[in-house]
mmCIF file of C-alpha atoms in Angstrom:
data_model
loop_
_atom_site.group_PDB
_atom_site.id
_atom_site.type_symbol
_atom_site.label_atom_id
_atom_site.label_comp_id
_atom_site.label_asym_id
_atom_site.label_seq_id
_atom_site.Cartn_x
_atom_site.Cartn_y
_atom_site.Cartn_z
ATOM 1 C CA UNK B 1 -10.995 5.971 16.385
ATOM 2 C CA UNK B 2 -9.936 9.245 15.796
ATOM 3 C CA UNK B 3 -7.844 10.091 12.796
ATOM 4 C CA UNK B 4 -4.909 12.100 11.636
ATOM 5 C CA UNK B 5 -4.546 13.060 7.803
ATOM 6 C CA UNK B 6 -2.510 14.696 5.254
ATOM 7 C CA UNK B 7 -4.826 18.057 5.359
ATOM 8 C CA UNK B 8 -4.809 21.220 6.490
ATOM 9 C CA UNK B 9 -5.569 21.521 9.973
ATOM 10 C CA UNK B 10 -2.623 19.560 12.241
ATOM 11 C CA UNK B 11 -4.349 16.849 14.603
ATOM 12 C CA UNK B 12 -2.363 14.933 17.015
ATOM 13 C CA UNK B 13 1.000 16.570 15.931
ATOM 14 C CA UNK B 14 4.365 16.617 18.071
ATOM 15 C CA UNK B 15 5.717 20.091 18.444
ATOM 16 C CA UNK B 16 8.719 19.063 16.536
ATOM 17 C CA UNK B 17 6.748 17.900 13.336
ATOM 18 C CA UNK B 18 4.474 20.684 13.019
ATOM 19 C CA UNK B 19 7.439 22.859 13.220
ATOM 20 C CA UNK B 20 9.099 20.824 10.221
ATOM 21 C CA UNK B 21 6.442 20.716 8.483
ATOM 22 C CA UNK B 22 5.467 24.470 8.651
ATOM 23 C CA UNK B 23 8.647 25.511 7.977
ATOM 24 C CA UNK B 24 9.275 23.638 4.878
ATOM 25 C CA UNK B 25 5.800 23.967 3.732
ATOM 26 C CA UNK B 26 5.114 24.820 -0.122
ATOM 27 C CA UNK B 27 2.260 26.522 -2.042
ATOM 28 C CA UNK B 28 1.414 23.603 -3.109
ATOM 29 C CA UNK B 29 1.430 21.151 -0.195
ATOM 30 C CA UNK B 30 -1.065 22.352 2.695
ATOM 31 C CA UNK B 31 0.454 21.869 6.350
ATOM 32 C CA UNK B 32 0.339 18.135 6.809
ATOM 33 C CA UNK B 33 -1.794 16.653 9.549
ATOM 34 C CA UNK B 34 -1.676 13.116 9.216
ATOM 35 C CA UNK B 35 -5.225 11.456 8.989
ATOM 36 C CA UNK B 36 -6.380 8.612 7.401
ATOM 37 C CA UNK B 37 -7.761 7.921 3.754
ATOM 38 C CA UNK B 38 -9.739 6.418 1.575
ATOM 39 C CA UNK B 39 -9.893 3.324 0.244
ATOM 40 C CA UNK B 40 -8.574 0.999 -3.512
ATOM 41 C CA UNK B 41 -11.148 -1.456 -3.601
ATOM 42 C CA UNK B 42 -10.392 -4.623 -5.934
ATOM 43 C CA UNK B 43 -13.343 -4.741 -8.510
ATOM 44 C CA UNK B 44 -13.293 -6.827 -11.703
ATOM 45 C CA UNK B 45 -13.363 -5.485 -14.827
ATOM 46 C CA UNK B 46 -12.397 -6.405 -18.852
ATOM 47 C CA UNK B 47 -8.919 -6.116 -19.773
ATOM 48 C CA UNK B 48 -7.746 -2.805 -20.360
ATOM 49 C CA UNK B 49 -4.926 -3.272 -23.727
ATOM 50 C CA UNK B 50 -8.025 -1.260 -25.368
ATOM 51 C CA UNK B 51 -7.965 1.245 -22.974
ATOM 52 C CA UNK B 52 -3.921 1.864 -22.913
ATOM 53 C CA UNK B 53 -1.390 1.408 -25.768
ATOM 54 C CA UNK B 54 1.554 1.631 -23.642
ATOM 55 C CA UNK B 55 3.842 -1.105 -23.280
ATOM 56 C CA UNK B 56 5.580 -2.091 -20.000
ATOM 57 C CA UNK B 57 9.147 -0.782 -19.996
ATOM 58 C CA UNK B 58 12.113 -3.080 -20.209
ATOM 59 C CA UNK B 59 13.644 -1.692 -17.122
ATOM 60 C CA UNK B 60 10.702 -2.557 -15.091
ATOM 61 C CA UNK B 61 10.187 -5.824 -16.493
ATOM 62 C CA UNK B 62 14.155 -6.295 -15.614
ATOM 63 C CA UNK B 63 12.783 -5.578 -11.727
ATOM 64 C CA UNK B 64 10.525 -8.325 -11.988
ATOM 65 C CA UNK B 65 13.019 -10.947 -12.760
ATOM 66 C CA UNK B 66 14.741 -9.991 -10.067
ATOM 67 C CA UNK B 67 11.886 -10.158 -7.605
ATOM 68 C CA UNK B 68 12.331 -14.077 -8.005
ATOM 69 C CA UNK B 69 15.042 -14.192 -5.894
ATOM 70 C CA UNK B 70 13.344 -13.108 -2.732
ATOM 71 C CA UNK B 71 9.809 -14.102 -3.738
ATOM 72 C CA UNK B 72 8.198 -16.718 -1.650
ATOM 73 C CA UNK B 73 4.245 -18.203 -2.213
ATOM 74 C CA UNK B 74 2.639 -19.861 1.025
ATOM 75 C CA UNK B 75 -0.290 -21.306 0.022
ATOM 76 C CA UNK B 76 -3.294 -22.121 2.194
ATOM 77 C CA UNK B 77 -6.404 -24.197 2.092
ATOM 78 C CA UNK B 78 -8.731 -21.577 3.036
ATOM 79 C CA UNK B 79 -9.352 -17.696 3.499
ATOM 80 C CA UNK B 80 -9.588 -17.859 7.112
ATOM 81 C CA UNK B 81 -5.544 -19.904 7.483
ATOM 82 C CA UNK B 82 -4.507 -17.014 5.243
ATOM 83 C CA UNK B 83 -5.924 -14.284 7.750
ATOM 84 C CA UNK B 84 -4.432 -16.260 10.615
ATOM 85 C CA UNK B 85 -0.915 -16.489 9.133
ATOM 86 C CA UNK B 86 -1.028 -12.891 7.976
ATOM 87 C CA UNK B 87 -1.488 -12.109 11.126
ATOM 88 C CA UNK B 88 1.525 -13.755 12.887
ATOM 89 C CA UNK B 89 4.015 -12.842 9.971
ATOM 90 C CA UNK B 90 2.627 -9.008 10.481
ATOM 91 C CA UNK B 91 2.723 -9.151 14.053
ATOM 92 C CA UNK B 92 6.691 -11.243 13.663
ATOM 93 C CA UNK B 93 7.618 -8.177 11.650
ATOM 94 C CA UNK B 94 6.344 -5.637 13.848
ATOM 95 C CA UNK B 95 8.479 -6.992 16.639
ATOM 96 C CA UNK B 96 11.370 -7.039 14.114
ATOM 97 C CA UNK B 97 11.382 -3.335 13.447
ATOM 98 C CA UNK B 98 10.317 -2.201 16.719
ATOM 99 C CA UNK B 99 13.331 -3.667 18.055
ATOM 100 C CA UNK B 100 15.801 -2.779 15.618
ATOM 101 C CA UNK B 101 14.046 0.901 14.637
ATOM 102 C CA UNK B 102 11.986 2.228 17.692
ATOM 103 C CA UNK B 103 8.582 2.065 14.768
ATOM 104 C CA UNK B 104 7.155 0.045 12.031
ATOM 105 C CA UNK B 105 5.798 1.995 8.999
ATOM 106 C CA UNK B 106 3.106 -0.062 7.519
ATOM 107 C CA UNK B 107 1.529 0.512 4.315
ATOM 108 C CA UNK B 108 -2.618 -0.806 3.577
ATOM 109 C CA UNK B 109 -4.297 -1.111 0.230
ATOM 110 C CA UNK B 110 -7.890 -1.587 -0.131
ATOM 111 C CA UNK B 111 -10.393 -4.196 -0.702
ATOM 112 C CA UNK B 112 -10.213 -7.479 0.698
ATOM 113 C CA UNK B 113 -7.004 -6.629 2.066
ATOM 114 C CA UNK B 114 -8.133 -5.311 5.433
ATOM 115 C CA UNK B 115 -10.961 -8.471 5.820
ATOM 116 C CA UNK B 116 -7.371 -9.984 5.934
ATOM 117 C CA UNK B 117 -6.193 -8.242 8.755
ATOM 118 C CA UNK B 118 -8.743 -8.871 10.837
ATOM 119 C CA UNK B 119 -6.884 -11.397 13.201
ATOM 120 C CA UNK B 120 -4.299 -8.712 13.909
ATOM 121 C CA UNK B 121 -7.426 -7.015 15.933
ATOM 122 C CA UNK B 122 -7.964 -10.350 18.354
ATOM 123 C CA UNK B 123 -6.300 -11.771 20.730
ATOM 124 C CA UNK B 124 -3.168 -12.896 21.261
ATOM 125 C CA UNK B 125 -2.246 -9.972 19.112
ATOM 126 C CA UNK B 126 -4.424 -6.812 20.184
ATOM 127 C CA UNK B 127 -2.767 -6.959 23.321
ATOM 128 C CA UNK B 128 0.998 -8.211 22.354
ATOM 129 C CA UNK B 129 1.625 -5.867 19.423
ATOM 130 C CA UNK B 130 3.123 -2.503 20.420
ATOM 131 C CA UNK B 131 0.430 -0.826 18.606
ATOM 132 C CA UNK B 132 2.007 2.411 19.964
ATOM 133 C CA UNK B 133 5.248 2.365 17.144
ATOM 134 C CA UNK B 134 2.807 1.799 14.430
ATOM 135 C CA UNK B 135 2.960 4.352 11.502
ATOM 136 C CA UNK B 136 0.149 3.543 8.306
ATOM 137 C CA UNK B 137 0.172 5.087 5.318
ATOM 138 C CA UNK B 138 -1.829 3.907 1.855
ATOM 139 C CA UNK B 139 -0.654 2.701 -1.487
ATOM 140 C CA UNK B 140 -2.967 4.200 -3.232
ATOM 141 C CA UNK B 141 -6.468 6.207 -1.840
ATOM 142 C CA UNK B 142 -9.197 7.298 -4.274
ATOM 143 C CA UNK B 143 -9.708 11.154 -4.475
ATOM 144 C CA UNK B 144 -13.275 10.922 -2.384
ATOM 145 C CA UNK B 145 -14.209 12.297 0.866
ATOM 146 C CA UNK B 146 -12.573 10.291 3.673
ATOM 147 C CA UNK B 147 -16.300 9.158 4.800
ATOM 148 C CA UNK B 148 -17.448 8.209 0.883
ATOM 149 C CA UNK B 149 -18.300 4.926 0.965
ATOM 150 C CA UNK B 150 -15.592 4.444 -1.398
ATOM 151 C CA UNK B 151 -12.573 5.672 0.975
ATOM 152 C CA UNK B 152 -9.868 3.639 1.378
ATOM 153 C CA UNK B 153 -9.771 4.959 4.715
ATOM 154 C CA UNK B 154 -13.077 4.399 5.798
ATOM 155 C CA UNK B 155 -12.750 0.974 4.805
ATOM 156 C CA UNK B 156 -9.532 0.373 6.696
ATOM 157 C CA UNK B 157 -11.004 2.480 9.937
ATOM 158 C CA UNK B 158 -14.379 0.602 10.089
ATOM 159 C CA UNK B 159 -12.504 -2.836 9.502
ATOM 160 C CA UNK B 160 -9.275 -2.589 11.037
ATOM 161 C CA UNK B 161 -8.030 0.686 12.466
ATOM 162 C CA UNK B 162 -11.183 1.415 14.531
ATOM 163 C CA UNK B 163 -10.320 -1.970 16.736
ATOM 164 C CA UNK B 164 -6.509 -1.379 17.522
ATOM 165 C CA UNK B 165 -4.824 1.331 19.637
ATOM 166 C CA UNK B 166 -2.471 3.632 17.211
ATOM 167 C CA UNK B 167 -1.779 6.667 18.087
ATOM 168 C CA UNK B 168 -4.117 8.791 15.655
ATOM 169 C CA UNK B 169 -1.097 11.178 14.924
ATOM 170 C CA UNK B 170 0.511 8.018 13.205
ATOM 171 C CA UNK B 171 -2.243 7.485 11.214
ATOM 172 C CA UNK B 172 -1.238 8.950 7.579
ATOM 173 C CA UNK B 173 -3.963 9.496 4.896
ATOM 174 C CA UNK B 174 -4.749 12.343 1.932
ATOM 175 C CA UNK B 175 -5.649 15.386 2.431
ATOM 176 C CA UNK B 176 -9.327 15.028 0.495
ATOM 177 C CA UNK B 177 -9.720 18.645 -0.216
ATOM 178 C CA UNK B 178 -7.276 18.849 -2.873
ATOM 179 C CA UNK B 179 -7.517 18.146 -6.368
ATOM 180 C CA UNK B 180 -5.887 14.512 -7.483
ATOM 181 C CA UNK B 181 -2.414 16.652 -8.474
ATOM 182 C CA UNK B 182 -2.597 18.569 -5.326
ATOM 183 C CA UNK B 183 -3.055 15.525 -2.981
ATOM 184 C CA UNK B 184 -0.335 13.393 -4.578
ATOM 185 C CA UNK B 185 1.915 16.335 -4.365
ATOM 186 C CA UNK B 186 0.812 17.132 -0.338
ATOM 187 C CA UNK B 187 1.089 13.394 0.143
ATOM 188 C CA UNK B 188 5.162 12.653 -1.073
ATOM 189 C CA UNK B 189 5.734 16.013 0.869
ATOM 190 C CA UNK B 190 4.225 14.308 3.932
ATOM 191 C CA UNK B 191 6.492 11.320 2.709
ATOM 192 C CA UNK B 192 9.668 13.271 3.173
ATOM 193 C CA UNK B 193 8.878 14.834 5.950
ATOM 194 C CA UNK B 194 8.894 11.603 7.500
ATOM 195 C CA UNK B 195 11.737 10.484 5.906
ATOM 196 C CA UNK B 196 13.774 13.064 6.972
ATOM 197 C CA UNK B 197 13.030 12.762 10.635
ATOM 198 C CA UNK B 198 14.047 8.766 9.849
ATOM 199 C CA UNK B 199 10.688 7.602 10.718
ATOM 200 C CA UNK B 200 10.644 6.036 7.282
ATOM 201 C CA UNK B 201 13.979 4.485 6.513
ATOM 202 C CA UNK B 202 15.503 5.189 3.360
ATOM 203 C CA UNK B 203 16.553 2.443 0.726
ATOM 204 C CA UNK B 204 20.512 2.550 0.477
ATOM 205 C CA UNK B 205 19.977 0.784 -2.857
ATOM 206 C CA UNK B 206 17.706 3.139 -4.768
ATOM 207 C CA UNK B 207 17.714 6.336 -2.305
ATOM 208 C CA UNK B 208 13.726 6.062 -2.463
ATOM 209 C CA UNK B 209 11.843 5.363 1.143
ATOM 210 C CA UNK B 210 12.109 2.024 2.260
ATOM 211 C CA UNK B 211 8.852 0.939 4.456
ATOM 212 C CA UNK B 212 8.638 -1.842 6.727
ATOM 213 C CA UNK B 213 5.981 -3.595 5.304
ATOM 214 C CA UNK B 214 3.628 -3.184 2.319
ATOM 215 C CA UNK B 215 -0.161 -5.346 2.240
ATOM 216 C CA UNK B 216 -1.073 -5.271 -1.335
ATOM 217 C CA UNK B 217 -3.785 -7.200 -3.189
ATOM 218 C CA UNK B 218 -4.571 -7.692 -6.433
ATOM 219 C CA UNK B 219 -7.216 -7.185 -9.167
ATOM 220 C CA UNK B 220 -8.469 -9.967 -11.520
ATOM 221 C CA UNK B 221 -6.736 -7.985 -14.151
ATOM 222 C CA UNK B 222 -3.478 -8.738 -12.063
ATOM 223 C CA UNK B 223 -3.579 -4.509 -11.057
ATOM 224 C CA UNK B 224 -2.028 -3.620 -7.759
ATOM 225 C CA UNK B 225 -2.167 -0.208 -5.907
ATOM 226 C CA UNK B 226 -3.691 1.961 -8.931
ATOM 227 C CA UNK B 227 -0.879 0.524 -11.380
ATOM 228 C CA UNK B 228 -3.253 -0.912 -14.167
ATOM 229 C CA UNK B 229 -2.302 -3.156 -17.066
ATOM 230 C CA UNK B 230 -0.586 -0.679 -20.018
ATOM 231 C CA UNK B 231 -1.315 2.551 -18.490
ATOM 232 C CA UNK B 232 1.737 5.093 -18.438
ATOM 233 C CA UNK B 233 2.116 5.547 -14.627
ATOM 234 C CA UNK B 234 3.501 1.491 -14.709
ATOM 235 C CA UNK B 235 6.433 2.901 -16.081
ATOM 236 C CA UNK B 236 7.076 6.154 -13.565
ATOM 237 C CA UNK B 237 10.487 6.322 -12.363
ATOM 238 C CA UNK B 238 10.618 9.275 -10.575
ATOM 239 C CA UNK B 239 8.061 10.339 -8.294
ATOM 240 C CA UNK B 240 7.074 8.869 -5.016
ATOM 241 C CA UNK B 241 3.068 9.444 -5.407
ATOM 242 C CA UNK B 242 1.342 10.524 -8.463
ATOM 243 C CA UNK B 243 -2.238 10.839 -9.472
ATOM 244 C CA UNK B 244 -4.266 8.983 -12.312
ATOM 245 C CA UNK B 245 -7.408 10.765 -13.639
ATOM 246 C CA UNK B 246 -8.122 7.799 -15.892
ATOM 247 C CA UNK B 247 -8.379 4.740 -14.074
ATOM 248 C CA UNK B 248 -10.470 1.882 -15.594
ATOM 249 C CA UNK B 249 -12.240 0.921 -12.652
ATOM 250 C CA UNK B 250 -14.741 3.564 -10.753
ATOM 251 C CA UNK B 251 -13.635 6.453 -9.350
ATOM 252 C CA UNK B 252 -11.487 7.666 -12.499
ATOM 253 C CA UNK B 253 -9.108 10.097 -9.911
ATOM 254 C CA UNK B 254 -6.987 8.580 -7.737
ATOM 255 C CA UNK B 255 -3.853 8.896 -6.483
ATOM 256 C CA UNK B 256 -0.770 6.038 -5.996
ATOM 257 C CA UNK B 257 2.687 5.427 -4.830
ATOM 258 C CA UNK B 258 4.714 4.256 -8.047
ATOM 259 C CA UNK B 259 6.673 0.952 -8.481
ATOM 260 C CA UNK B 260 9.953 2.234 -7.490
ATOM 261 C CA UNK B 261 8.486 3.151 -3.452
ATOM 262 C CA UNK B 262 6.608 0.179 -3.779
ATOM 263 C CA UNK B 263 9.877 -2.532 -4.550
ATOM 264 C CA UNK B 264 11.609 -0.135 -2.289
ATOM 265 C CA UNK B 265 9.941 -1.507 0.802
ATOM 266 C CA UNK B 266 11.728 -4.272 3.204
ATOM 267 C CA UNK B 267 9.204 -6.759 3.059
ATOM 268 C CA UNK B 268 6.239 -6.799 0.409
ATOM 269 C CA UNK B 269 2.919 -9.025 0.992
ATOM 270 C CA UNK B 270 0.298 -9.654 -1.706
ATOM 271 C CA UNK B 271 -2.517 -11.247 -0.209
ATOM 272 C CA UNK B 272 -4.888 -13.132 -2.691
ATOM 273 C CA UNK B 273 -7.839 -15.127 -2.349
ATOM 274 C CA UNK B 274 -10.854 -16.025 -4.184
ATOM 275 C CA UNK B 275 -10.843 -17.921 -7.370
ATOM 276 C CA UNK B 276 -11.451 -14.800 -9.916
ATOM 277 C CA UNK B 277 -8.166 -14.284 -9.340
ATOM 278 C CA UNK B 278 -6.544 -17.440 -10.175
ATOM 279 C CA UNK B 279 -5.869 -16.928 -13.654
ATOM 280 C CA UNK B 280 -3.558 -13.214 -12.633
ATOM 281 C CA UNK B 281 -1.930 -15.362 -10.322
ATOM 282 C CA UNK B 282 -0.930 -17.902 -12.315
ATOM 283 C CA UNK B 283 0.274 -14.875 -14.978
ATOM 284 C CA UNK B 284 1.880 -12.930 -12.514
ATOM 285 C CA UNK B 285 4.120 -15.832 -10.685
ATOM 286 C CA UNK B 286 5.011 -16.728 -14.404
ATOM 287 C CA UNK B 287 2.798 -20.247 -14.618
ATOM 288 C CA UNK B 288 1.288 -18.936 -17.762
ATOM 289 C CA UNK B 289 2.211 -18.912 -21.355
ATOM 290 C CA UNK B 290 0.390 -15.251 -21.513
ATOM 291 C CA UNK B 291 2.339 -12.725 -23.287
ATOM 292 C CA UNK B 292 0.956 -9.707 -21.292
ATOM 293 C CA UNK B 293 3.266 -8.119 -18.652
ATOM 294 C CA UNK B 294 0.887 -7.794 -15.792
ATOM 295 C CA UNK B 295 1.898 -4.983 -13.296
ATOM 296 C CA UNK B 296 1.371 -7.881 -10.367
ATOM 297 C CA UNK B 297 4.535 -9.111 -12.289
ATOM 298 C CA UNK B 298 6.701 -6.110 -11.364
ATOM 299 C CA UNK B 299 6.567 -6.463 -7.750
ATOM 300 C CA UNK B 300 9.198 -6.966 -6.048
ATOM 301 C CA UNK B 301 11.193 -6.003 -1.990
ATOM 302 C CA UNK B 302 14.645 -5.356 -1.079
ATOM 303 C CA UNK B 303 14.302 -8.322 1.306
ATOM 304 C CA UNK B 304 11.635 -10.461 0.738
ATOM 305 C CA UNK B 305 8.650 -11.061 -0.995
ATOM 306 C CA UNK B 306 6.028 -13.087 -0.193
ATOM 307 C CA UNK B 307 2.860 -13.869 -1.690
ATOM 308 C CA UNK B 308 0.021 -15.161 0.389
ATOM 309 C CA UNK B 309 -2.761 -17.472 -1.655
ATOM 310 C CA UNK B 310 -5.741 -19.401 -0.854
ATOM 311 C CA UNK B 311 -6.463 -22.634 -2.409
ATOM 312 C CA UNK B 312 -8.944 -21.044 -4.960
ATOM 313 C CA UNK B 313 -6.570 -18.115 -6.124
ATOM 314 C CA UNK B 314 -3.889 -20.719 -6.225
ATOM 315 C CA UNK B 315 -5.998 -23.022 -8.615
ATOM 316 C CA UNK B 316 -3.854 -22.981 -12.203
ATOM 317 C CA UNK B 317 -0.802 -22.818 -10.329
#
């Protein structure tokens, strides 16, 4: 599957976007042309209150509460019921929005998340799902070459994106010859872009972009996009995408949306599976006497929330 990125040579743009985006382009922010990037993989690692002394802000854990009253938890026996499920409620949505917006603006994390998909890319839905009104973006990408084996992009083109038929124009990644600061900076510019041409809705409750749908996972350390337990960025209230140069896990540059675009978005799924993650989940849905605010905690949507859990991640629940 061809690909279109954030970069700096357009691919697959209409006439009327690459006019809006050269004529608004900064210094800064080279002409976007919307491909694909790399990918957040989920790896386990020690706890990181060593690594980062700042607390989680009261504000933000004020968002979580609130999560809990659109927050739903479907619970499965086994990996493969979670794949099928996520695959109707993905395809349900996509209908949704289709029908009510003309596109559905989808946004991927890494790791096991796009395993997850991989029912979306069979039948009945490779051939029902108007693939066509599809827009993907990333929650977070990891400042490598879009064919480093540790692209977010890569991983969600060899596992998902490479088997369905979007449009490669719609396909929305980093532009990986920038610096971390310069592709978090070209990426929100590609953001508004979008935004302003109402392909990505806006959120009449915090003026931030509201997406369609979000697929998240989550670390062992109970981490999601590159938001890691007591690091700084948690607490970002401004920007749409920033970078991190000191991430815990491998590769230490990466770049992320921040929690207020993330609990912007309509619907928000956090798919989890696998028993190494049990103990997060039990932390993060509150279950857990642990005094640790864990950034899986913070999530929320301005409609609903749902988390999606396998038997084994749902263990100490």
């Amino acid at each position: 599957m061809a690909s279109s990125m954030c970069a700096t040579t357009p691919l697959s743009l209409s006439s009327s976007l690459r006019t809006n985006l050269s004529s608004s382009r900064t210094s800064r922010a080279p002409l976007i042309s919307l491909r694909v990037s790399p990918i957040f993989q989920a790896l386990s690692f020690k706890s990181v209150r060593t690594n980062f002394k700042n607390p989680i802000s009261a504000s933000a854990s004020a968002s979580a509460r609130m999560a809990g009253q659109n927050k739903k938890i479907e619970k499965f026996e086994t990996e493969e019921e979670v794949a099928v499920r996520l695959a109707k409620y993905t395809a349900d949505l996509s209908a949704k929005f289709v029908k009510e917006r003309g596109a559905f603006t989808v946004v991927l994390s890494g790791g096991s998340l796009i395993d997850a998909l991989r029912k979306l890319a069979e039948a009945p839905y490779k051939d029902s799902v108007d693939w066509s009104k599809w827009h993907v973006f990333w929650v977070d990408e990891r400042v490598v070459k879009r064919d480093h084996v540790d692209s977010n992009y890569k991983l969600a083109l060899d596992g998902f994106l490479s088997k369905v038929p979007i449009p490669p124009g719609q396909v929305y990644a980093i532009n990986d010859a920038l610096s971390a600061e310069g592709a978090a900076d070209d990426y929100e510019t590609c953001l508004k872009h979008l935004v302003q041409r109402n392909v990505i809705a806006t959120s009449k409750t915090t003026g931030f972009p509201k997406f369609d749908l979000m697929l998240l996972g989550m670390g062992p350390d109970g981490h999601l996009a590159s938001l890691f337990p007591g690091h700084p960025l948690v607490n970002e209230k401004n920007k749409w995408v920033t970078c991190i140069k000191d991430s815990p896990k491998p590769p230490p540059e990466r770049i992320t949306f921040t929690f207020p675009v993330i609990n912007s978005a309509a619907y928000n799924a956090m798919v989890v599976t696998g028993e190494g993650k049990a103990s997060a989940v039990c932390t993060a849905l509150g279950k857990s006497q642990h005094s640790e605010t864990l950034p899986a905690q913070l999530l929320s949507a301005e409609d609903e929330l749902t988390w999606f859990l396998d038997k084994s991640a749902a263990s100490n629940l």
